[in-house]
Amino acid sequence: MSPKITTELLKQLRQVMKNPRYVQEPVQAYIVPSGDAHQSEYIAPCDCRRAFISGFDGSAGTAIVTEQHAAMWTDGRYFLQAAHQMDSNWTLMKMGLKDTPSQEDWLVSVLPEGSKVGVDPFIIPADQWKRMSKALRSAGHDLVPVKENLIDTIWTDCPQRPCKPLITLDLSYTGVSWRDKIVALRSKMAERKVMWFVVTALDEVAWLFNLRGSDVEYNPVFFAYAIIGMNTIRLFIDGDRMMDPGVREHLQLDSTLEPEFKIQVMPYGSILAELQAVGAGLSPKEKVWLSDKASYALTEAIPKAYRYLTPYTPICIAKAVKNAAETEGMRRAHIKDAVALCELFNWLEKEVPKGTVTEIVAADKAEEFRSQQKDFVELSFATISSTGPNGAIIHYKPVPETNRTLSVNEIYLLDSGAQYKDGTTDVTRTMHFGTPSAYEKECFTYVLKGHIAVSAAIFPNGTKGHLLDSFARSALWDCGLDYLHGTGHGVGSFLNVHEGPCGISYKTFADEPLEAGMIVSDEPGYYEDGSFGIRIENVVLVIPAETKYNFKNRGSLTFEPLTLVPIQTKMIDVNLLTDKECNWVNEYHQKCREVVGAELERQGRHEALRWLLRETEPLARAQ
Amino acid sequence: MSPKITTELLKQLRQVMKNPRYVQEPVQAYIVPSGDAHQSEYIAPCDCRRAFISGFDGSAGTAIVTEQHAAMWTDGRYFLQAAHQMDSNWTLMKMGLKDTPSQEDWLVSVLPEGSKVGVDPFIIPADQWKRMSKALRSAGHDLVPVKENLIDTIWTDCPQRPCKPLITLDLSYTGVSWRDKIVALRSKMAERKVMWFVVTALDEVAWLFNLRGSDVEYNPVFFAYAIIGMNTIRLFIDGDRMMDPGVREHLQLDSTLEPEFKIQVMPYGSILAELQAVGAGLSPKEKVWLSDKASYALTEAIPKAYRYLTPYTPICIAKAVKNAAETEGMRRAHIKDAVALCELFNWLEKEVPKGTVTEIVAADKAEEFRSQQKDFVELSFATISSTGPNGAIIHYKPVPETNRTLSVNEIYLLDSGAQYKDGTTDVTRTMHFGTPSAYEKECFTYVLKGHIAVSAAIFPNGTKGHLLDSFARSALWDCGLDYLHGTGHGVGSFLNVHEGPCGISYKTFADEPLEAGMIVSDEPGYYEDGSFGIRIENVVLVIPAETKYNFKNRGSLTFEPLTLVPIQTKMIDVNLLTDKECNWVNEYHQKCREVVGAELERQGRHEALRWLLRETEPLARAQ
């Protein structure tokens, strides 16, 4: 991959930063955050402004351009990728390393006195605005909202905002109707004494109305906002999508309904004006509930005294706890996903020695097998298909320039997943199609021990996920190894593959306590720059555990793996496992055999079944 | 222990809350925090205002009195104690439990509209003021500073502020002279571009000047403040302590010094006026560095634009990393402390069966043995000497009303420590002088496994202590058991037994990364209300570890126990230990034998030596 040449673009951006057509006063710095107006992690092409200006297209990063400098902040997953994709105009700021300045500190260090720092108020979350504005102000600078997005002014071939048809989900998928979700939301609103709730995150709109879309690749969401009052529902959405009879029926748009369940459909672009009208009409003590990550523009629409901001919305919290219909759907999706991967790995085992399988071919083949499964919709993220040194690029995505051929001499890492109408999958397996070295097996086994330590962990009800993160690292730490990413993220149910409010990471302390029904990933890894990458990832469901003393009736929790794909035993140094770990692997493989084996049988996939049976032979311990 | 009757006191307090002699306008609520003007954890009798008004004298708690209510917030260590000590006028607010409201939320829920909430601005830390003031303001109330402390106005027999002689420490104890500490501090100030640093914490003043005092029981500190400029040193301290020739020589008060090392001694009470003068004389860009936990009164003395606030001061951070002289001193102190405890436990073993040893007798005996050791100064905290059900009161201190007799039928928990001129100790051992039940042994062994998991943990340089907390709980969690306190705290060097900025707790995320030379406690426990308490505590030193791969030269850390007191093997269910854990116990006991054994021999304490040798026999594993 060769870096994007940005000299001319930066010159243009620096011109518009001083152009009175776009800015009231010249801005000496312009911030280009990663997100869209909904603070989405995955964004539509028209919102990829940071990638457009810098070339770096990883999922997390913030660019800041001043008159002299251009700097990019990103985290450990993307250090290598960003370094490859950006030209020498850019300075990479490695977040999480001790000597890396924060954006605020860096701005203060490079800006001339009394500078203005511009940002699109629709793109920057209110909490970030507040923090940055305060830091800049205390150093004599000003953060200013620039209404017209300055990147858009120089992005001549910017794609259109997508507006694709919607999918309706019935009760067999969602378990709860949108009306009941509104009722539950209003009861949370009543508890907190708020009169209005503004739905700004795309997955929250989708979940609330039991609708899905495809406006953003990998995330089955659609561009929309909603404002829920105690007696009104306003849905802000564009296009003729609301003309679809199925959607109209689903939302009961043409039915005679109690007024409090009547959905008013309004144009997407009218949200700010409508919200300002709501804000202007509030009587004392009428509060409006917003996520503290909602955009600065929307947050400012409500006078400060009337805002009720929380880090997690009631929808975010309700959505995280999957009901029986969703859990069953997730189980089904993971069994189908396992079938596809058994087919893939069986195929790779035969094809890799021929030297014709590249990373892209393997990724495409994975998608092909997945697409054969019932209710398959699309992938849930860009497949990370990486062999040898590419595996060390944590969020690598093969492109023609980097595309490497799989061989019997290198470790292959596949991190992939799909959206099925009944659930979302995300699984990583690390395979060797020849003979792994002792060192590779050693590292793999430590990662496996970490994976098991989390998966088999028992903990009291109410424990926050970040308290489990070190369990995943302990075996690596004992040998002086570590990995620079968190251990797990929440997973949506036919929704975003990354969702809050729970997760397992040393970096997050604001996570909500784990409770039964939540679904997270468990994905420790180890990466050797220039050589290989190892990661073992299952999606796991939080379930009640049985313990001898049950925390004085506080209740015990543990995890049940939903992912049921064999972990390559060839990569395991069995002597490094305890008996308990060895049993875990054998029991896990036994379950893969039973559950996935039955489905392979049912689908008549006999060769893949034989592969599964061979790969799930019990580990033999050296005595 | 019977509760303090507070009806009359609360009546008086509610009167002064409306008395124009003390308040400009009536206050509808008055907050009585735990601390003193230095935000000390341990406070002098004259500062025990919260205990005076409520009866609850634990080390942590905040009282709030309104016209109708009186409520006390404290944490899990003190739930039982607070419930015992307070009468029915008081409501106990159990912090850390899900349904317990924050002080702000509670105030908002009980106060009439537009209320004033009063607090002594010298007692409330600036960060707490800010948080509470904001929350109250957004609910239409006001937090107001009440200059005269309202508790003091009704506390007719309030003791005098202590003003005891000072101890000077020479280089053999401190490793670094106070002049060199000032030089290092000024270099940190220059790095951050601040011109002034205000020393408000008592242990920071003591550490900076290599002085100790005894104004506060258990903490060898003295009432003082300091303001350090780039060219001036002002020490605010009362009494004739500065007349002592040794102190004068130590501080070179009568020597001809470079002006920047000349200490100006000023009255303790003049700090506010002097700081206001500093604040008034600042030129633009001249910042003043304060802890964000400094009192609201002192923080307000500096105009907002000139404040530089950090959670940890450069002194706090420097003080935490012990130098060679301090580390060696801590080792010596712990060996002497172990000698005293070997004597004690040997004595208890003989005396307990006679039925004459009460918790108070045992605590006194522990102090007697400690006081026989060289350089003993005082205890480092109130001895927790607790048997049977009293052991479940986490920070129990025996008093005549609760004093229980040790017996061969109950578990005995002793958490105690001392101040020696060369170091501070803090050790907990849990013993049974008869035959422990299988359940008691089981619980003890889980606690031991947790203790070992932390003590033997290997982790990369720069890891924060809170990431190790779950290691201490894992074995307990597996069986559905837990404990409601953190796992470790920083320990001073002949200074406060609790100090920042590091620790091992699920509750603290603002801790500074661990580095070699830091000293913390490792003290998991298990408590069965009404039955027994178990805790195993060593003080441990952070040291470099040897690992196979050394985190790509980031460096590896682990702990070395400084505490060298046998862990009662009778309480261990050896079958629950792994080989690694078993070896840890045996190696630890071998070191106790060698190091403490040699000292017992040197001191001619032959009977205690025989006890040590017997108690440190290697564990025998069932084959």
PDB file of N, CA, C and O in Angstrom, chain B residues 17 79 168 201 263 277 319 341 375 383 417 470 474 495 510 517 566 611:
ATOM      1  N   MET B  17     -27.026  26.434  62.129  1.00  0.00           N
ATOM      2  CA  MET B  17     -27.194  26.482  60.664  1.00  0.00           C
ATOM      3  C   MET B  17     -28.088  27.653  60.252  1.00  0.00           C
ATOM      4  O   MET B  17     -28.114  28.043  59.095  1.00  0.00           O
ATOM      5  N   PHE B  79     -19.309  -0.539  57.148  1.00  0.00           N
ATOM      6  CA  PHE B  79     -20.765  -0.643  57.251  1.00  0.00           C
ATOM      7  C   PHE B  79     -21.197  -1.083  58.656  1.00  0.00           C
ATOM      8  O   PHE B  79     -22.091  -0.483  59.264  1.00  0.00           O
ATOM      9  N   THR B 168      14.243  15.185  63.186  1.00  0.00           N
ATOM     10  CA  THR B 168      14.967  15.405  61.929  1.00  0.00           C
ATOM     11  C   THR B 168      15.506  14.064  61.442  1.00  0.00           C
ATOM     12  O   THR B 168      15.911  13.218  62.239  1.00  0.00           O
ATOM     13  N   ALA B 201      -0.521  18.735  51.665  1.00  0.00           N
ATOM     14  CA  ALA B 201      -0.664  17.465  52.388  1.00  0.00           C
ATOM     15  C   ALA B 201       0.442  17.375  53.444  1.00  0.00           C
ATOM     16  O   ALA B 201       1.602  17.688  53.174  1.00  0.00           O
ATOM     17  N   ILE B 263      14.959  29.239  54.043  1.00  0.00           N
ATOM     18  CA  ILE B 263      13.570  28.957  54.407  1.00  0.00           C
ATOM     19  C   ILE B 263      13.001  30.098  55.252  1.00  0.00           C
ATOM     20  O   ILE B 263      13.565  30.437  56.291  1.00  0.00           O
ATOM     21  N   ALA B 277      -1.743  36.758  48.633  1.00  0.00           N
ATOM     22  CA  ALA B 277      -0.764  37.749  48.186  1.00  0.00           C
ATOM     23  C   ALA B 277      -0.006  37.232  46.964  1.00  0.00           C
ATOM     24  O   ALA B 277       0.216  37.961  45.990  1.00  0.00           O
ATOM     25  N   LYS B 319       7.754  10.805  46.155  1.00  0.00           N
ATOM     26  CA  LYS B 319       7.741  10.146  47.463  1.00  0.00           C
ATOM     27  C   LYS B 319       7.404   8.666  47.351  1.00  0.00           C
ATOM     28  O   LYS B 319       7.850   7.846  48.148  1.00  0.00           O
ATOM     29  N   LEU B 341       6.385  -9.919  66.005  1.00  0.00           N
ATOM     30  CA  LEU B 341       5.206 -10.764  65.778  1.00  0.00           C
ATOM     31  C   LEU B 341       5.490 -12.228  66.078  1.00  0.00           C
ATOM     32  O   LEU B 341       4.601 -12.952  66.532  1.00  0.00           O
ATOM     33  N   ASP B 375      14.618   1.875  67.277  1.00  0.00           N
ATOM     34  CA  ASP B 375      14.035   2.948  66.456  1.00  0.00           C
ATOM     35  C   ASP B 375      12.509   2.903  66.377  1.00  0.00           C
ATOM     36  O   ASP B 375      11.923   3.539  65.503  1.00  0.00           O
ATOM     37  N   THR B 383      -4.433  -0.817  66.049  1.00  0.00           N
ATOM     38  CA  THR B 383      -4.362  -2.264  65.835  1.00  0.00           C
ATOM     39  C   THR B 383      -5.755  -2.875  65.702  1.00  0.00           C
ATOM     40  O   THR B 383      -6.642  -2.612  66.501  1.00  0.00           O
ATOM     41  N   GLY B 417       0.681  -2.625  62.695  1.00  0.00           N
ATOM     42  CA  GLY B 417       1.917  -2.132  62.102  1.00  0.00           C
ATOM     43  C   GLY B 417       2.492  -1.039  62.963  1.00  0.00           C
ATOM     44  O   GLY B 417       1.854  -0.577  63.907  1.00  0.00           O
ATOM     45  N   SER B 470      -8.103  -7.968  40.202  1.00  0.00           N
ATOM     46  CA  SER B 470      -8.896  -9.191  39.996  1.00  0.00           C
ATOM     47  C   SER B 470      -8.088 -10.467  40.240  1.00  0.00           C
ATOM     48  O   SER B 470      -8.671 -11.504  40.549  1.00  0.00           O
ATOM     49  N   SER B 474      -9.716 -13.968  42.007  1.00  0.00           N
ATOM     50  CA  SER B 474     -10.086 -15.052  41.109  1.00  0.00           C
ATOM     51  C   SER B 474     -10.424 -16.358  41.839  1.00  0.00           C
ATOM     52  O   SER B 474     -11.448 -16.992  41.550  1.00  0.00           O
ATOM     53  N   LEU B 495       6.340   7.149  57.209  1.00  0.00           N
ATOM     54  CA  LEU B 495       5.326   8.165  56.903  1.00  0.00           C
ATOM     55  C   LEU B 495       3.952   7.494  56.956  1.00  0.00           C
ATOM     56  O   LEU B 495       3.814   6.434  57.558  1.00  0.00           O
ATOM     57  N   ALA B 510      -7.458   6.209  38.726  1.00  0.00           N
ATOM     58  CA  ALA B 510      -6.587   7.351  38.532  1.00  0.00           C
ATOM     59  C   ALA B 510      -5.222   7.073  39.137  1.00  0.00           C
ATOM     60  O   ALA B 510      -4.430   7.981  39.309  1.00  0.00           O
ATOM     61  N   GLY B 517      10.528   0.242  42.976  1.00  0.00           N
ATOM     62  CA  GLY B 517      10.772   1.118  44.114  1.00  0.00           C
ATOM     63  C   GLY B 517       9.499   1.537  44.825  1.00  0.00           C
ATOM     64  O   GLY B 517       9.542   2.018  45.945  1.00  0.00           O
ATOM     65  N   PRO B 566       5.525 -15.622  59.237  1.00  0.00           N
ATOM     66  CA  PRO B 566       4.917 -16.874  58.751  1.00  0.00           C
ATOM     67  C   PRO B 566       3.410 -16.757  58.544  1.00  0.00           C
ATOM     68  O   PRO B 566       2.719 -16.052  59.273  1.00  0.00           O
ATOM     69  N   TRP B 611       9.648 -21.190  67.611  1.00  0.00           N
ATOM     70  CA  TRP B 611       8.289 -21.045  67.050  1.00  0.00           C
ATOM     71  C   TRP B 611       8.372 -20.789  65.536  1.00  0.00           C
ATOM     72  O   TRP B 611       7.677 -21.417  64.743  1.00  0.00           O
TER      73      TRP B 611
END
